[in-house]
XYZ file of C-alpha atoms in Angstrom:
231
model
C 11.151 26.722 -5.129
C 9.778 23.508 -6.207
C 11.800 20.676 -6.676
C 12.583 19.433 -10.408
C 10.686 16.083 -11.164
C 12.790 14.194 -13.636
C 10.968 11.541 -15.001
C 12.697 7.744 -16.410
C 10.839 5.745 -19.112
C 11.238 2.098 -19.084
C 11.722 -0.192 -21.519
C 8.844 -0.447 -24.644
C 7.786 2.758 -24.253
C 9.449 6.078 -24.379
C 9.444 9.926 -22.890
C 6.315 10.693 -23.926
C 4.545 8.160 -22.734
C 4.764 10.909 -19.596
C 2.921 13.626 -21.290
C -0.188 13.281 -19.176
C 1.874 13.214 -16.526
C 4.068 16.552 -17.814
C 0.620 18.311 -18.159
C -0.246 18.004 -14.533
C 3.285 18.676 -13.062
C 3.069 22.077 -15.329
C -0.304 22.744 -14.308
C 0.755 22.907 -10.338
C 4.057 24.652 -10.759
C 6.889 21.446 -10.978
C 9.377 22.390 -13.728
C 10.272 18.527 -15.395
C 13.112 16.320 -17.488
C 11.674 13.325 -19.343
C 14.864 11.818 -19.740
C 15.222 10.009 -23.069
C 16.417 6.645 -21.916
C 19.199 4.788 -23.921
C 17.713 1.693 -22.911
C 22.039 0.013 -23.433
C 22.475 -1.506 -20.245
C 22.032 -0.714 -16.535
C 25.280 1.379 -16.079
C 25.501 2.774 -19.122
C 21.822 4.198 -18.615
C 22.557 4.845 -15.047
C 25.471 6.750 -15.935
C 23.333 8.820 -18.649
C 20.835 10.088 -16.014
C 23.269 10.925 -13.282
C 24.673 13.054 -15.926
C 21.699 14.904 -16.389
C 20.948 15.308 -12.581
C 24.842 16.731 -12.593
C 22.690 19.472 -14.783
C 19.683 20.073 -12.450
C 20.180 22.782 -9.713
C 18.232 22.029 -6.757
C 16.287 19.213 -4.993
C 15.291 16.707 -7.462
C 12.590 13.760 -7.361
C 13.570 11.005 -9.463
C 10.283 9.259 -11.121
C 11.165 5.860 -12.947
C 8.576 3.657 -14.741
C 9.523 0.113 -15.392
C 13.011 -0.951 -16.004
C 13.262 2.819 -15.296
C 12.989 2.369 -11.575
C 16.699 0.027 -12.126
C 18.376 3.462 -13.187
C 16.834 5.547 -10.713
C 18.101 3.031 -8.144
C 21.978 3.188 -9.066
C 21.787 7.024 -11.014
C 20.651 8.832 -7.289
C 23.742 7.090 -4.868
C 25.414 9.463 -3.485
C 23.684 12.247 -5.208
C 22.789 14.827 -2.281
C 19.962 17.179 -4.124
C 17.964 13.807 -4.969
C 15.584 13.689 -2.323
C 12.941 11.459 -3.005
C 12.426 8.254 -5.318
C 8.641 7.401 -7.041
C 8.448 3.622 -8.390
C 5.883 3.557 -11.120
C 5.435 -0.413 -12.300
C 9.203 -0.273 -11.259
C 12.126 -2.063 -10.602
C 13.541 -1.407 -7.098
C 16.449 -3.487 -7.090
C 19.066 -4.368 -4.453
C 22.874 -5.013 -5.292
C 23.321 -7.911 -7.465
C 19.904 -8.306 -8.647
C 18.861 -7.818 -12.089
C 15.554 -6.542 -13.578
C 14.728 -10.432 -15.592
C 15.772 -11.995 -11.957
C 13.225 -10.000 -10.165
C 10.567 -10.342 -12.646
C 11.052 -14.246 -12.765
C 11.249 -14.548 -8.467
C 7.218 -14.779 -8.913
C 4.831 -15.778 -11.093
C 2.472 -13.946 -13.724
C 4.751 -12.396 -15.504
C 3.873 -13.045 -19.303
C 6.255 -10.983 -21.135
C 8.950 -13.237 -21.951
C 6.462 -15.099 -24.840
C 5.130 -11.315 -26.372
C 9.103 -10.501 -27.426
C 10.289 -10.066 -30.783
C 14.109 -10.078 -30.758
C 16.375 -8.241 -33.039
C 20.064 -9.842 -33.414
C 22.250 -6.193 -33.961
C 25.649 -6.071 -35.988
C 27.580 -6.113 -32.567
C 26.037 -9.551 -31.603
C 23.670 -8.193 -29.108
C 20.083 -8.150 -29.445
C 17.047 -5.527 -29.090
C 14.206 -7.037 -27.804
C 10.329 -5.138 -28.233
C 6.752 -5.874 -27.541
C 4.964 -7.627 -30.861
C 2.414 -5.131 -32.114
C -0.819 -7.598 -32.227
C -0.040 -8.411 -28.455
C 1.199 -4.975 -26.758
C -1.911 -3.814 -25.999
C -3.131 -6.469 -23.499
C 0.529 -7.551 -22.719
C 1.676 -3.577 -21.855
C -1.326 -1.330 -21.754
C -4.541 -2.704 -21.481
C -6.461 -0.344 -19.172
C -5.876 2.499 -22.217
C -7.363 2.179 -25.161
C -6.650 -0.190 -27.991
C -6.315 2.886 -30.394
C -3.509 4.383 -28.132
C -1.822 1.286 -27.556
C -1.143 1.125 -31.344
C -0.116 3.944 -31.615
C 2.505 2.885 -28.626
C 3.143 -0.274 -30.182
C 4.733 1.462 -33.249
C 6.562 3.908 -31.458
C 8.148 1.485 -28.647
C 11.835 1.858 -27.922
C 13.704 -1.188 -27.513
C 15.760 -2.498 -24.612
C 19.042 -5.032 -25.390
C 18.597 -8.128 -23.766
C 21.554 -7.577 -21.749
C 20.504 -4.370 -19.802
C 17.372 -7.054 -18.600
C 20.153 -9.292 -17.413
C 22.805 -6.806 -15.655
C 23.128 -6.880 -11.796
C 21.903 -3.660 -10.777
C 24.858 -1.757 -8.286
C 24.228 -0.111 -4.407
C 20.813 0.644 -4.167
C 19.763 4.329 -4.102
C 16.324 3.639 -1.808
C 18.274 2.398 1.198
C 19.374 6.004 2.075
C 16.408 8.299 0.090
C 12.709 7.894 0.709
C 10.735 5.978 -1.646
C 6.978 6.255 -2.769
C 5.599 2.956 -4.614
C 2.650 2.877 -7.495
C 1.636 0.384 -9.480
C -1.113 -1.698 -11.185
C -2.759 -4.915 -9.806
C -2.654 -6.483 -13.367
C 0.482 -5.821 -14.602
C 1.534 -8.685 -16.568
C 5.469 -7.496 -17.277
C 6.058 -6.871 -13.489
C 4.452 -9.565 -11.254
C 2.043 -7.643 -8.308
C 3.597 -10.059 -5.865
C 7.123 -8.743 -7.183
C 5.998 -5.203 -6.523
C 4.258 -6.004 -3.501
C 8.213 -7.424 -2.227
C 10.116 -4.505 -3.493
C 7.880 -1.924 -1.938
C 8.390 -3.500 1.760
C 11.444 -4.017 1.586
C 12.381 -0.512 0.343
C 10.665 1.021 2.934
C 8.007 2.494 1.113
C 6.468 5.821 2.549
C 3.005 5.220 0.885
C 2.261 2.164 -1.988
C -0.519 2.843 -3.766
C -1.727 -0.622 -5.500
C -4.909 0.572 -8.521
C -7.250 -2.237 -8.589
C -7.284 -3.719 -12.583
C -3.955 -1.462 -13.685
C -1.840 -2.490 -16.272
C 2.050 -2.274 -16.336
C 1.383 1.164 -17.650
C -0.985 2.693 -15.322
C 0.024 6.039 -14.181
C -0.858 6.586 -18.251
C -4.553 6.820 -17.709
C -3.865 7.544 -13.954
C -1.540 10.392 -14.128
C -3.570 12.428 -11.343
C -3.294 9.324 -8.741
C 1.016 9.563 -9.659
C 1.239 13.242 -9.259
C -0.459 13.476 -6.292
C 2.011 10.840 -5.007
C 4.829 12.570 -6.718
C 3.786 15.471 -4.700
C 3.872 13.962 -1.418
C 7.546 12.725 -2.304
C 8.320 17.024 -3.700
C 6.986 17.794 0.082
C-alpha cells in the first residue's frame, strides 16, 4: 500500500494551492491530506498537524511548502509512520531558529516591504501579501490571472508564528528531499541552498527562474520527487 502524502500550505496561500499537485498524486495511486493550516503560531500549527497524522494509518510523507516546512519539522518528532520529509520553498529549521531569522540570515529576500498588516482585537497582528504586488513578490512564474485570483484568496499568517523558535528538528532522524525555485524572493536561494546541506538532503532539486511558489506550475517535477521520498 502506498504511503499517504499529507501535504502543508504555507503562509499566503492555502490548501488548494496543491490541487495540481492532488491531481497527479491521484492519478498514480497516493491517497492525500491537504491540511488546512491555522497559520497561529509554530506550536499551535505543529500541534494541529500531528493531530491529523495521529489520524493517518500507515507510512506517511509529510510535504510542507513555505512556512509549512517549520510545522513539518516539529509535527513528525517522534512520529514512527512518518517516513520521509519533502521541502517545497520551505523552512527547514533547527531548534531555536525561527522562520523571519532564517529568511533574514541572507540576502534577497523582499517580502518584508510587500506586507499589509492587520492589528486583531487580541493585540496580535495578521500579516498578507498586498494584492498589486503578490504576483511578482509570491508567484511570478504563473500567470498574472492566477496570481489574482491567489492574491484574493491568501490566508494570513500572525506575525508571531514568523517570529517563534521552531522546537527539535524532525529532519535530523527522517530523510529529507529539498525543491525549490532559484528566484524566490520570500525565501532567499542561498537560505535554501544552507538548509538543504545541512539537513542532509537525499536529492535538492533547484528550477532555474522559479518563484517561491514553484511546484504550482511544476507539480510533475514535486511528485516525482515526492515519489522518490514514498519509495
Amino acid at each position: 500500500m502506498k504511503p499517504t502524502i499529507v501535504l502543508v500550505h504555507g503562509a499566503f496561500a492555502e490548501s488548494a494551492s496543491w490541487d495540481g499537485v492532488i491531481k497527479l498524486l491521484r492519478a498514480d495511486g497516493y491517497p492525500a491530506v491537504a491540511l488546512a493550516n491555522p497559520l497561529r503560531g509554530v506550536k499551535y500549527d505543529s500541534d494541529y498537524l500531528r493531530a491529523t497524522l495521529a489520524s493517518i494509518a500507515g507510512d506517511i510523507v509529510l510535504v510542507g511548502h513555505s512556512y509549512g516546512g517549520m510545522l513539518i519539522t516539529n509535527a513528525a518528532t517522534g512520529v514512527p509512520n512518518v517516513k520521509s520529509l519533502v521541502y517545497v520553498g520551505a523552512f527547514a529549521a533547527d531548534a531555536g531558529e525561527s522562520a523571519a531569522a532564517l529568511s533574514g540570515q541572507f540576502p534577497g529576500s523582499t517580502l518584508g516591504e510587500t506586507l499589509n498588516p492587520v492589528k486583531l482585537p487580541d493585540g496580535s497582528t495578521d500579516l498578507y501579501i498586498k494584492q498589486d504586488v503578490y504576483h511578482h513578490q509570491f508567484a511570478a512564474d504563473s500567470s498574472a490571472d492566477d496570481a489574482a485570483v491567489w492574491a484574493v484568496t491568501q490566508r494570513p499568517i500572525t506575525e508571531g508564528a514568523l517570529n517563534e523558535a521552531s522546537g527539535e528538528p524532525a529532519w535530523k532522524s527522517i530523510p529529507s528531499w529539498f525543491l525549490f525555485g532559484s528566484d524566490d524572493l520570500n525565501i532567499p536561494v542561498a537560505a535554501h541552498r544552507f538548509m538543504a546541506e545541512r539537513a542532509g538532503s537525499r536529492r535538492t532539486v533547484e528550477l532555474a527562474g522559479g518563484s517561491h511558489t514553484v511546484a504550482i506550475p511544476e507539480a510533475a517535477a514535486l511528485v516525482t520527487l515526492i515519489a522518490e521520498a514514498a519509495a
